[in-house]
Amino acid sequence: MDLSLSAEDRAFREEVRAFFRKHLPADIAEKARRSFHLHPEDMLRWQRILHAKGWAAPAWPKQYGGPGWTALQRYIFDEELCMADAPLPLMAGQGVNMVGPVIYTFGSEEQKAQYLPRILSGEDYWCQGFSEPGSGSDLASLKTRAVADGNDYVINGQKIWTSLAHNSNMIYCLVRTDPTVKPQQGISMLVFPMDTPGITVRPIISIDRGHSLNETFFEDVRVPRSSLIGEEGRGWTYAKFLLGHERFTIAEIARSKRRLQRLRQIARATAVGDATLADDPSFRDKAAAIEIDLLALERMGLRIAWEMDQGIDNMLSASILKLRGSQIIQAVTELSVEAMGYAGLAYESLPDGLSHSPSAPDIAQGKMEEFLFLRAATIYGGSTETQQNILAKMIYAGA
Amino acid sequence: MDFHLSDEQAMLKESLSGWLERNYGFDQWRKLTRRRPPQSAENWDSFAAMGWLRLSLPEEAGGMGLGALEETNIGEAFGSRLVVEPYLSAIVLSAGLVARAGTPAQRSAMLPAIGDGQLRIAFAFAEAESRFELSRIQTRAMRTEAGYALSGRKILVLDAPGADRIMVLARTAGEISAEAGLGLFIVDPASQGASMHPYTTVDDRQAADIIFDRVIAEEALGDPEAAYPAVAAATDRALVYLCAEGVGAMGALCEQTLAYVKIRKQFGQPIGDFQVIQHRIVDMRVQLECARALTLYAASVSDGEPVERARAASAAKAQVGRSARFVGRAAVQLHGGIGMTDELAVGHYFKRLLMVETMLGDIDFHQKRFASLPSELA
């Protein structure tokens, strides 16, 4: 047993850090610091820089244009991304971390050749059509219908919470192809362009007043049968595979570490009488409590990364990671807003979509927006209560 | 990075679980804790024969020179069976202090006897006004012609009744909270001027308050003015061991509680079918896994650089304290009335976890200590 990073892993960290220091544009880092809702042009610019280096899709195997890193290297890469305030690949639409792995694992050779290079280059920008108004945690009850008609499918229905649909040119979508079998077995996954006739996207403004969420409507949308990923009726399996992939990244361990650092900077910039909030024992205790939680999460994350490299599939830990990770995201963003006091309450939206806290120090810009938007952290990707249900099933079965 | 158990660890885990399975069922524990003192010399001899007592002692003193990771294997196994023998006090703390602070002559005189189970030393550090601060020591050690004379009062000296010697943390110089000027002194509990007031702890073990009135120590362990770094290192190691005991006890509670909610029926069905119970079971497990992750981390750095060692030990202890509260309370709650009876094991695990939570510093203390040390996230 040796729980420290090897010399190779430490050298890898230095390499990544040096690259970001040299190549991450300062204006992009500044925007990523200030807001969630980045412009697609900025994302694309960053994606191209990573792509030129061969780092656009950290989790992909070499044969599909990824760097072929170990899970531990990906973990280190992610940490350096966060510490440099770089946008995460996750924010570059859902191509890299979501649909890409589904396509190279279950897609046809034609689909791989057609889509994977365009995900890497940033030419295609993907969104996800999973949730529906009546199908949130009970995703398998989804009703959007795809009916085979000659060489096509005809799609009718509605998706909701389609993040970045308004910036996306491609969608991967769960649809019901067979209403006569068990709900999970009648679902298929289709991929198609967003400019296909019959698709309407309507914005949903979230409580931070930002726009990243949408409703997407499908009215007699006709797509070729070659849009099907894998086999008909196996969409649920592919979705579970994808969400399993996601659970590791959406715990946001490294991003929470960065947020905690920022929180302490805000506290130092916040005067309380002759001292600062950073000197307040109660604040220090609260921040320390979060840091301890985060340290435990980090040790679990490293263990999962190691297990992935050993070929051990630890679903229990992955669910715990998502559950705790999202709670810690909320704890640190809550304390950030608490630290701002009155300055947090002044909150404006600028014409470019960014938020602005006029009476807050520069270091605290974007914090109220983040706090508000990240109420979603315990809802998306399988809500806390859904994770508890999944975990209960595993624990009752002896995990 | 490699999380695989070493061969030594795998063998150790196997021998621990085999021996405990045969000799440490709850009924056996109950018989044992009715004795005064509630320990068994036969068990201690068995521990010595299995090599568990000399596991972490240095090799030149007949030990196996293994580290904190192996000690956590012992702690977790002992915690899972509520082992009452004085492993924490006699081995992790006292032997650890002899190894760290003793002169070469003292190490070779004492450690082999400790490893053979022939010499048991209890460690007297806490005082009524020190709360959890290890350097806030009022007990004085005055140099006299007959040797060091100790005066003061120590509380909660774990396993003092039945110990062959007491190791006393006392001040030879400096202000009350100074780290400099502290020494460790070996005392025969039968010495003139030493009066011991033994009592049972909340978890059915034995401890004592000891009053020292000009008690002449047999010897000072190493430098009588500079013991603090060794005390800090040994107690950080002991924190990791305590955390492992907590993880073991919590693991047992999670298992027992899950088994119970599956068979206990109300409203015509097992209560474990109710979602509110299922989610509580999940939350218990999540708390256990958080505690396990930080305990392992703290063990892995416990022989390393002192600041990281201290930070990790305090983080683990605070986490284990919080987890212990949650898991202990939820276990009693989900068992309902039967969970708070003396008859069932659950309440005894609950009380052991209370010891783990408080010994060597509670949640608040370690959170503050953690916050006071430099962080990469400052």
mmCIF file of N, CA and C in Angstrom, chain A residues 175-265:
data_model
loop_
_atom_site.group_PDB
_atom_site.id
_atom_site.type_symbol
_atom_site.label_atom_id
_atom_site.label_comp_id
_atom_site.label_asym_id
_atom_site.label_seq_id
_atom_site.Cartn_x
_atom_site.Cartn_y
_atom_site.Cartn_z
ATOM 1 N N VAL A 175 -35.658 8.224 -26.544
ATOM 2 C CA VAL A 175 -37.026 8.221 -27.086
ATOM 3 C C VAL A 175 -37.645 6.846 -26.858
ATOM 4 N N ARG A 176 -38.980 6.829 -26.847
ATOM 5 C CA ARG A 176 -39.660 5.546 -26.700
ATOM 6 C C ARG A 176 -39.944 4.988 -28.092
ATOM 7 N N THR A 177 -39.336 3.853 -28.390
ATOM 8 C CA THR A 177 -39.590 3.220 -29.684
ATOM 9 C C THR A 177 -40.575 2.075 -29.550
ATOM 10 N N ASP A 178 -40.764 1.567 -28.331
ATOM 11 C CA ASP A 178 -41.706 0.450 -28.143
ATOM 12 C C ASP A 178 -42.500 0.651 -26.862
ATOM 13 N N PRO A 179 -43.778 1.067 -26.982
ATOM 14 C CA PRO A 179 -44.581 1.321 -25.782
ATOM 15 C C PRO A 179 -45.186 0.048 -25.192
ATOM 16 N N THR A 180 -44.939 -1.126 -25.812
ATOM 17 C CA THR A 180 -45.641 -2.338 -25.370
ATOM 18 C C THR A 180 -44.835 -3.152 -24.362
ATOM 19 N N VAL A 181 -43.546 -2.860 -24.214
ATOM 20 C CA VAL A 181 -42.712 -3.661 -23.303
ATOM 21 C C VAL A 181 -42.476 -2.892 -22.000
ATOM 22 N N LYS A 182 -41.729 -3.505 -21.079
ATOM 23 C CA LYS A 182 -41.368 -2.838 -19.826
ATOM 24 C C LYS A 182 -40.727 -1.490 -20.136
ATOM 25 N N PRO A 183 -41.048 -0.433 -19.333
ATOM 26 C CA PRO A 183 -40.589 0.918 -19.682
ATOM 27 C C PRO A 183 -39.110 0.980 -20.071
ATOM 28 N N GLN A 184 -38.233 0.332 -19.284
ATOM 29 C CA GLN A 184 -36.789 0.430 -19.562
ATOM 30 C C GLN A 184 -36.414 -0.203 -20.894
ATOM 31 N N GLN A 185 -37.198 -1.215 -21.328
ATOM 32 C CA GLN A 185 -36.811 -1.948 -22.530
ATOM 33 C C GLN A 185 -37.339 -1.334 -23.822
ATOM 34 N N GLY A 186 -38.206 -0.324 -23.694
ATOM 35 C CA GLY A 186 -38.759 0.289 -24.904
ATOM 36 C C GLY A 186 -38.079 1.582 -25.293
ATOM 37 N N ILE A 187 -36.918 1.846 -24.679
ATOM 38 C CA ILE A 187 -36.240 3.136 -24.895
ATOM 39 C C ILE A 187 -35.047 2.968 -25.833
ATOM 40 N N SER A 188 -34.891 3.911 -26.751
ATOM 41 C CA SER A 188 -33.739 3.898 -27.660
ATOM 42 C C SER A 188 -33.049 5.251 -27.616
ATOM 43 N N MET A 189 -31.778 5.271 -28.080
ATOM 44 C CA MET A 189 -31.046 6.542 -28.118
ATOM 45 C C MET A 189 -30.814 6.956 -29.567
ATOM 46 N N LEU A 190 -31.258 8.184 -29.881
ATOM 47 C CA LEU A 190 -31.062 8.728 -31.223
ATOM 48 C C LEU A 190 -30.158 9.961 -31.155
ATOM 49 N N VAL A 191 -29.380 10.157 -32.227
ATOM 50 C CA VAL A 191 -28.560 11.374 -32.325
ATOM 51 C C VAL A 191 -28.909 12.064 -33.636
ATOM 52 N N PHE A 192 -29.112 13.401 -33.588
ATOM 53 C CA PHE A 192 -29.477 14.121 -34.810
ATOM 54 C C PHE A 192 -29.214 15.613 -34.663
ATOM 55 N N PRO A 193 -29.178 16.321 -35.812
ATOM 56 C CA PRO A 193 -28.891 17.764 -35.776
ATOM 57 C C PRO A 193 -30.060 18.562 -35.212
ATOM 58 N N MET A 194 -29.727 19.652 -34.545
ATOM 59 C CA MET A 194 -30.755 20.495 -33.941
ATOM 60 C C MET A 194 -31.495 21.349 -34.970
ATOM 61 N N ASP A 195 -30.945 21.437 -36.198
ATOM 62 C CA ASP A 195 -31.673 22.224 -37.201
ATOM 63 C C ASP A 195 -32.631 21.365 -38.018
ATOM 64 N N THR A 196 -32.854 20.124 -37.587
ATOM 65 C CA THR A 196 -33.856 19.286 -38.233
ATOM 66 C C THR A 196 -35.228 19.953 -38.093
ATOM 67 N N PRO A 197 -35.998 20.023 -39.203
ATOM 68 C CA PRO A 197 -37.305 20.693 -39.111
ATOM 69 C C PRO A 197 -38.200 20.047 -38.047
ATOM 70 N N GLY A 198 -38.936 20.912 -37.314
ATOM 71 C CA GLY A 198 -39.868 20.420 -36.297
ATOM 72 C C GLY A 198 -39.354 20.559 -34.883
ATOM 73 N N ILE A 199 -38.098 21.009 -34.708
ATOM 74 C CA ILE A 199 -37.545 21.196 -33.361
ATOM 75 C C ILE A 199 -37.689 22.657 -32.954
ATOM 76 N N THR A 200 -38.253 22.895 -31.780
ATOM 77 C CA THR A 200 -38.359 24.251 -31.241
ATOM 78 C C THR A 200 -37.689 24.289 -29.866
ATOM 79 N N VAL A 201 -36.847 25.294 -29.661
ATOM 80 C CA VAL A 201 -36.169 25.462 -28.369
ATOM 81 C C VAL A 201 -36.682 26.720 -27.704
ATOM 82 N N ARG A 202 -37.120 26.582 -26.446
ATOM 83 C CA ARG A 202 -37.567 27.762 -25.690
ATOM 84 C C ARG A 202 -36.728 27.895 -24.433
ATOM 85 N N PRO A 203 -36.278 29.107 -24.149
ATOM 86 C CA PRO A 203 -35.413 29.281 -22.979
ATOM 87 C C PRO A 203 -36.153 29.099 -21.653
ATOM 88 N N ILE A 204 -35.438 28.564 -20.669
ATOM 89 C CA ILE A 204 -35.900 28.586 -19.277
ATOM 90 C C ILE A 204 -34.887 29.430 -18.515
ATOM 91 N N ILE A 205 -35.358 30.486 -17.896
ATOM 92 C CA ILE A 205 -34.455 31.341 -17.122
ATOM 93 C C ILE A 205 -34.387 30.776 -15.699
ATOM 94 N N SER A 206 -33.174 30.504 -15.238
ATOM 95 C CA SER A 206 -33.019 29.921 -13.898
ATOM 96 C C SER A 206 -32.983 31.012 -12.835
ATOM 97 N N ILE A 207 -32.985 30.624 -11.553
ATOM 98 C CA ILE A 207 -33.166 31.624 -10.491
ATOM 99 C C ILE A 207 -31.996 32.596 -10.396
ATOM 100 N N ASP A 208 -30.893 32.279 -11.052
ATOM 101 C CA ASP A 208 -29.780 33.235 -11.107
ATOM 102 C C ASP A 208 -29.982 34.255 -12.230
ATOM 103 N N ARG A 209 -31.112 34.180 -12.911
ATOM 104 C CA ARG A 209 -31.487 35.005 -14.065
ATOM 105 C C ARG A 209 -30.671 34.668 -15.311
ATOM 106 N N GLY A 210 -29.926 33.617 -15.259
ATOM 107 C CA GLY A 210 -29.116 33.228 -16.412
ATOM 108 C C GLY A 210 -29.892 32.302 -17.344
ATOM 109 N N HIS A 211 -29.340 32.136 -18.542
ATOM 110 C CA HIS A 211 -29.980 31.254 -19.505
ATOM 111 C C HIS A 211 -29.009 30.164 -19.925
ATOM 112 N N SER A 212 -29.178 28.985 -19.373
ATOM 113 C CA SER A 212 -28.475 27.821 -19.918
ATOM 114 C C SER A 212 -29.466 26.680 -20.132
ATOM 115 N N LEU A 213 -30.624 26.768 -19.483
ATOM 116 C CA LEU A 213 -31.612 25.688 -19.562
ATOM 117 C C LEU A 213 -32.663 26.002 -20.623
ATOM 118 N N ASN A 214 -33.277 24.949 -21.155
ATOM 119 C CA ASN A 214 -34.289 25.129 -22.215
ATOM 120 C C ASN A 214 -35.340 24.032 -22.151
ATOM 121 N N GLU A 215 -36.438 24.319 -22.808
ATOM 122 C CA GLU A 215 -37.396 23.275 -23.176
ATOM 123 C C GLU A 215 -37.197 23.008 -24.664
ATOM 124 N N THR A 216 -37.286 21.760 -25.054
ATOM 125 C CA THR A 216 -37.116 21.443 -26.469
ATOM 126 C C THR A 216 -38.325 20.624 -26.923
ATOM 127 N N PHE A 217 -38.962 21.108 -27.990
ATOM 128 C CA PHE A 217 -40.180 20.453 -28.487
ATOM 129 C C PHE A 217 -39.895 19.749 -29.812
ATOM 130 N N PHE A 218 -40.504 18.599 -30.008
ATOM 131 C CA PHE A 218 -40.327 17.830 -31.241
ATOM 132 C C PHE A 218 -41.694 17.603 -31.865
ATOM 133 N N GLU A 219 -41.882 18.123 -33.085
ATOM 134 C CA GLU A 219 -43.163 17.959 -33.759
ATOM 135 C C GLU A 219 -42.916 17.351 -35.134
ATOM 136 N N ASP A 220 -43.273 16.072 -35.271
ATOM 137 C CA ASP A 220 -43.032 15.332 -36.523
ATOM 138 C C ASP A 220 -41.601 15.526 -37.032
ATOM 139 N N VAL A 221 -40.669 15.360 -36.135
ATOM 140 C CA VAL A 221 -39.252 15.502 -36.508
ATOM 141 C C VAL A 221 -38.799 14.200 -37.164
ATOM 142 N N ARG A 222 -38.337 14.301 -38.398
ATOM 143 C CA ARG A 222 -38.010 13.117 -39.193
ATOM 144 C C ARG A 222 -36.491 12.977 -39.272
ATOM 145 N N VAL A 223 -35.969 11.871 -38.705
ATOM 146 C CA VAL A 223 -34.513 11.638 -38.757
ATOM 147 C C VAL A 223 -34.270 10.259 -39.361
ATOM 148 N N PRO A 224 -33.130 10.069 -40.061
ATOM 149 C CA PRO A 224 -32.870 8.757 -40.674
ATOM 150 C C PRO A 224 -32.642 7.685 -39.606
ATOM 151 N N ARG A 225 -32.899 6.424 -39.962
ATOM 152 C CA ARG A 225 -32.727 5.341 -38.992
ATOM 153 C C ARG A 225 -31.273 5.165 -38.586
ATOM 154 N N SER A 226 -30.362 5.715 -39.409
ATOM 155 C CA SER A 226 -28.941 5.651 -39.041
ATOM 156 C C SER A 226 -28.631 6.549 -37.833
ATOM 157 N N SER A 227 -29.643 7.278 -37.355
ATOM 158 C CA SER A 227 -29.446 8.095 -36.148
ATOM 159 C C SER A 227 -29.440 7.243 -34.885
ATOM 160 N N LEU A 228 -29.849 5.994 -35.010
ATOM 161 C CA LEU A 228 -29.945 5.123 -33.823
ATOM 162 C C LEU A 228 -28.545 4.745 -33.336
ATOM 163 N N ILE A 229 -28.326 4.899 -32.031
ATOM 164 C CA ILE A 229 -27.082 4.413 -31.417
ATOM 165 C C ILE A 229 -27.307 2.958 -31.003
ATOM 166 N N GLY A 230 -26.399 2.090 -31.395
ATOM 167 C CA GLY A 230 -26.473 0.681 -30.991
ATOM 168 C C GLY A 230 -27.765 0.050 -31.461
ATOM 169 N N GLU A 231 -28.439 -0.644 -30.520
ATOM 170 C CA GLU A 231 -29.662 -1.357 -30.892
ATOM 171 C C GLU A 231 -30.896 -0.650 -30.365
ATOM 172 N N GLU A 232 -32.008 -0.884 -31.040
ATOM 173 C CA GLU A 232 -33.289 -0.405 -30.545
ATOM 174 C C GLU A 232 -33.599 -1.077 -29.217
ATOM 175 N N GLY A 233 -34.174 -0.321 -28.277
ATOM 176 C CA GLY A 233 -34.568 -0.899 -26.996
ATOM 177 C C GLY A 233 -33.435 -0.982 -25.981
ATOM 178 N N ARG A 234 -32.220 -0.515 -26.369
ATOM 179 C CA ARG A 234 -31.089 -0.580 -25.430
ATOM 180 C C ARG A 234 -30.687 0.808 -24.913
ATOM 181 N N GLY A 235 -31.512 1.802 -25.215
ATOM 182 C CA GLY A 235 -31.177 3.181 -24.841
ATOM 183 C C GLY A 235 -30.985 3.358 -23.340
ATOM 184 N N TRP A 236 -31.757 2.621 -22.563
ATOM 185 C CA TRP A 236 -31.665 2.744 -21.100
ATOM 186 C C TRP A 236 -30.289 2.297 -20.613
ATOM 187 N N THR A 237 -29.793 1.220 -21.198
ATOM 188 C CA THR A 237 -28.460 0.723 -20.837
ATOM 189 C C THR A 237 -27.398 1.762 -21.172
ATOM 190 N N TYR A 238 -27.512 2.383 -22.352
ATOM 191 C CA TYR A 238 -26.521 3.383 -22.749
ATOM 192 C C TYR A 238 -26.594 4.601 -21.829
ATOM 193 N N ALA A 239 -27.822 4.953 -21.441
ATOM 194 C CA ALA A 239 -27.987 6.120 -20.561
ATOM 195 C C ALA A 239 -27.364 5.847 -19.196
ATOM 196 N N LYS A 240 -27.532 4.620 -18.711
ATOM 197 C CA LYS A 240 -26.951 4.291 -17.404
ATOM 198 C C LYS A 240 -25.421 4.317 -17.483
ATOM 199 N N PHE A 241 -24.898 3.819 -18.581
ATOM 200 C CA PHE A 241 -23.453 3.855 -18.817
ATOM 201 C C PHE A 241 -22.948 5.303 -18.768
ATOM 202 N N LEU A 242 -23.703 6.160 -19.461
ATOM 203 C CA LEU A 242 -23.329 7.568 -19.545
ATOM 204 C C LEU A 242 -23.399 8.246 -18.174
ATOM 205 N N LEU A 243 -24.472 7.977 -17.440
ATOM 206 C CA LEU A 243 -24.618 8.626 -16.133
ATOM 207 C C LEU A 243 -23.569 8.113 -15.157
ATOM 208 N N GLY A 244 -23.166 6.848 -15.309
ATOM 209 C CA GLY A 244 -22.089 6.307 -14.490
ATOM 210 C C GLY A 244 -20.792 7.047 -14.761
ATOM 211 N N HIS A 245 -20.542 7.367 -16.039
ATOM 212 C CA HIS A 245 -19.374 8.156 -16.434
ATOM 213 C C HIS A 245 -19.400 9.532 -15.806
ATOM 214 N N GLU A 246 -20.614 10.060 -15.750
ATOM 215 C CA GLU A 246 -20.803 11.439 -15.327
ATOM 216 C C GLU A 246 -20.604 11.599 -13.822
ATOM 217 N N ARG A 247 -21.006 10.558 -13.087
ATOM 218 C CA ARG A 247 -21.037 10.667 -11.630
ATOM 219 C C ARG A 247 -19.681 11.087 -11.059
ATOM 220 N N PHE A 248 -18.617 10.596 -11.698
ATOM 221 C CA PHE A 248 -17.281 10.921 -11.213
ATOM 222 C C PHE A 248 -16.963 12.393 -11.424
ATOM 223 N N THR A 249 -17.306 12.907 -12.630
ATOM 224 C CA THR A 249 -16.950 14.300 -12.928
ATOM 225 C C THR A 249 -17.852 15.286 -12.201
ATOM 226 N N ILE A 250 -19.142 14.934 -11.999
ATOM 227 C CA ILE A 250 -20.005 15.956 -11.409
ATOM 228 C C ILE A 250 -19.865 16.057 -9.901
ATOM 229 N N ALA A 251 -18.991 15.251 -9.295
ATOM 230 C CA ALA A 251 -18.696 15.457 -7.878
ATOM 231 C C ALA A 251 -17.867 16.730 -7.689
ATOM 232 N N GLU A 252 -17.195 17.183 -8.776
ATOM 233 C CA GLU A 252 -16.477 18.466 -8.786
ATOM 234 C C GLU A 252 -15.546 18.645 -7.595
ATOM 235 N N ILE A 253 -14.757 17.615 -7.313
ATOM 236 C CA ILE A 253 -13.867 17.680 -6.151
ATOM 237 C C ILE A 253 -12.890 18.852 -6.280
ATOM 238 N N ALA A 254 -12.197 18.889 -7.417
ATOM 239 C CA ALA A 254 -11.177 19.921 -7.579
ATOM 240 C C ALA A 254 -11.805 21.311 -7.644
ATOM 241 N N ARG A 255 -12.967 21.408 -8.311
ATOM 242 C CA ARG A 255 -13.613 22.718 -8.408
ATOM 243 C C ARG A 255 -14.019 23.213 -7.021
ATOM 244 N N SER A 256 -14.469 22.311 -6.174
ATOM 245 C CA SER A 256 -14.815 22.728 -4.814
ATOM 246 C C SER A 256 -13.578 23.173 -4.036
ATOM 247 N N LYS A 257 -12.444 22.529 -4.308
ATOM 248 C CA LYS A 257 -11.211 22.987 -3.652
ATOM 249 C C LYS A 257 -10.902 24.420 -4.065
ATOM 250 N N ARG A 258 -11.042 24.682 -5.363
ATOM 251 C CA ARG A 258 -10.795 26.031 -5.865
ATOM 252 C C ARG A 258 -11.788 27.018 -5.252
ATOM 253 N N ARG A 259 -13.042 26.582 -5.133
ATOM 254 C CA ARG A 259 -14.063 27.471 -4.561
ATOM 255 C C ARG A 259 -13.746 27.799 -3.095
ATOM 256 N N LEU A 260 -13.242 26.812 -2.378
ATOM 257 C CA LEU A 260 -12.911 27.051 -0.976
ATOM 258 C C LEU A 260 -11.765 28.055 -0.855
ATOM 259 N N GLN A 261 -10.797 27.936 -1.768
ATOM 260 C CA GLN A 261 -9.707 28.906 -1.804
ATOM 261 C C GLN A 261 -10.254 30.317 -2.029
ATOM 262 N N ARG A 262 -11.143 30.422 -3.024
ATOM 263 C CA ARG A 262 -11.770 31.708 -3.332
ATOM 264 C C ARG A 262 -12.533 32.238 -2.121
ATOM 265 N N LEU A 263 -13.251 31.347 -1.446
ATOM 266 C CA LEU A 263 -14.034 31.743 -0.275
ATOM 267 C C LEU A 263 -13.126 32.411 0.760
ATOM 268 N N ARG A 264 -11.955 31.820 0.987
ATOM 269 C CA ARG A 264 -11.066 32.403 2.002
ATOM 270 C C ARG A 264 -10.496 33.740 1.515
ATOM 271 N N GLN A 265 -10.322 33.864 0.194
ATOM 272 C CA GLN A 265 -9.886 35.167 -0.337
ATOM 273 C C GLN A 265 -10.972 36.218 -0.127
#
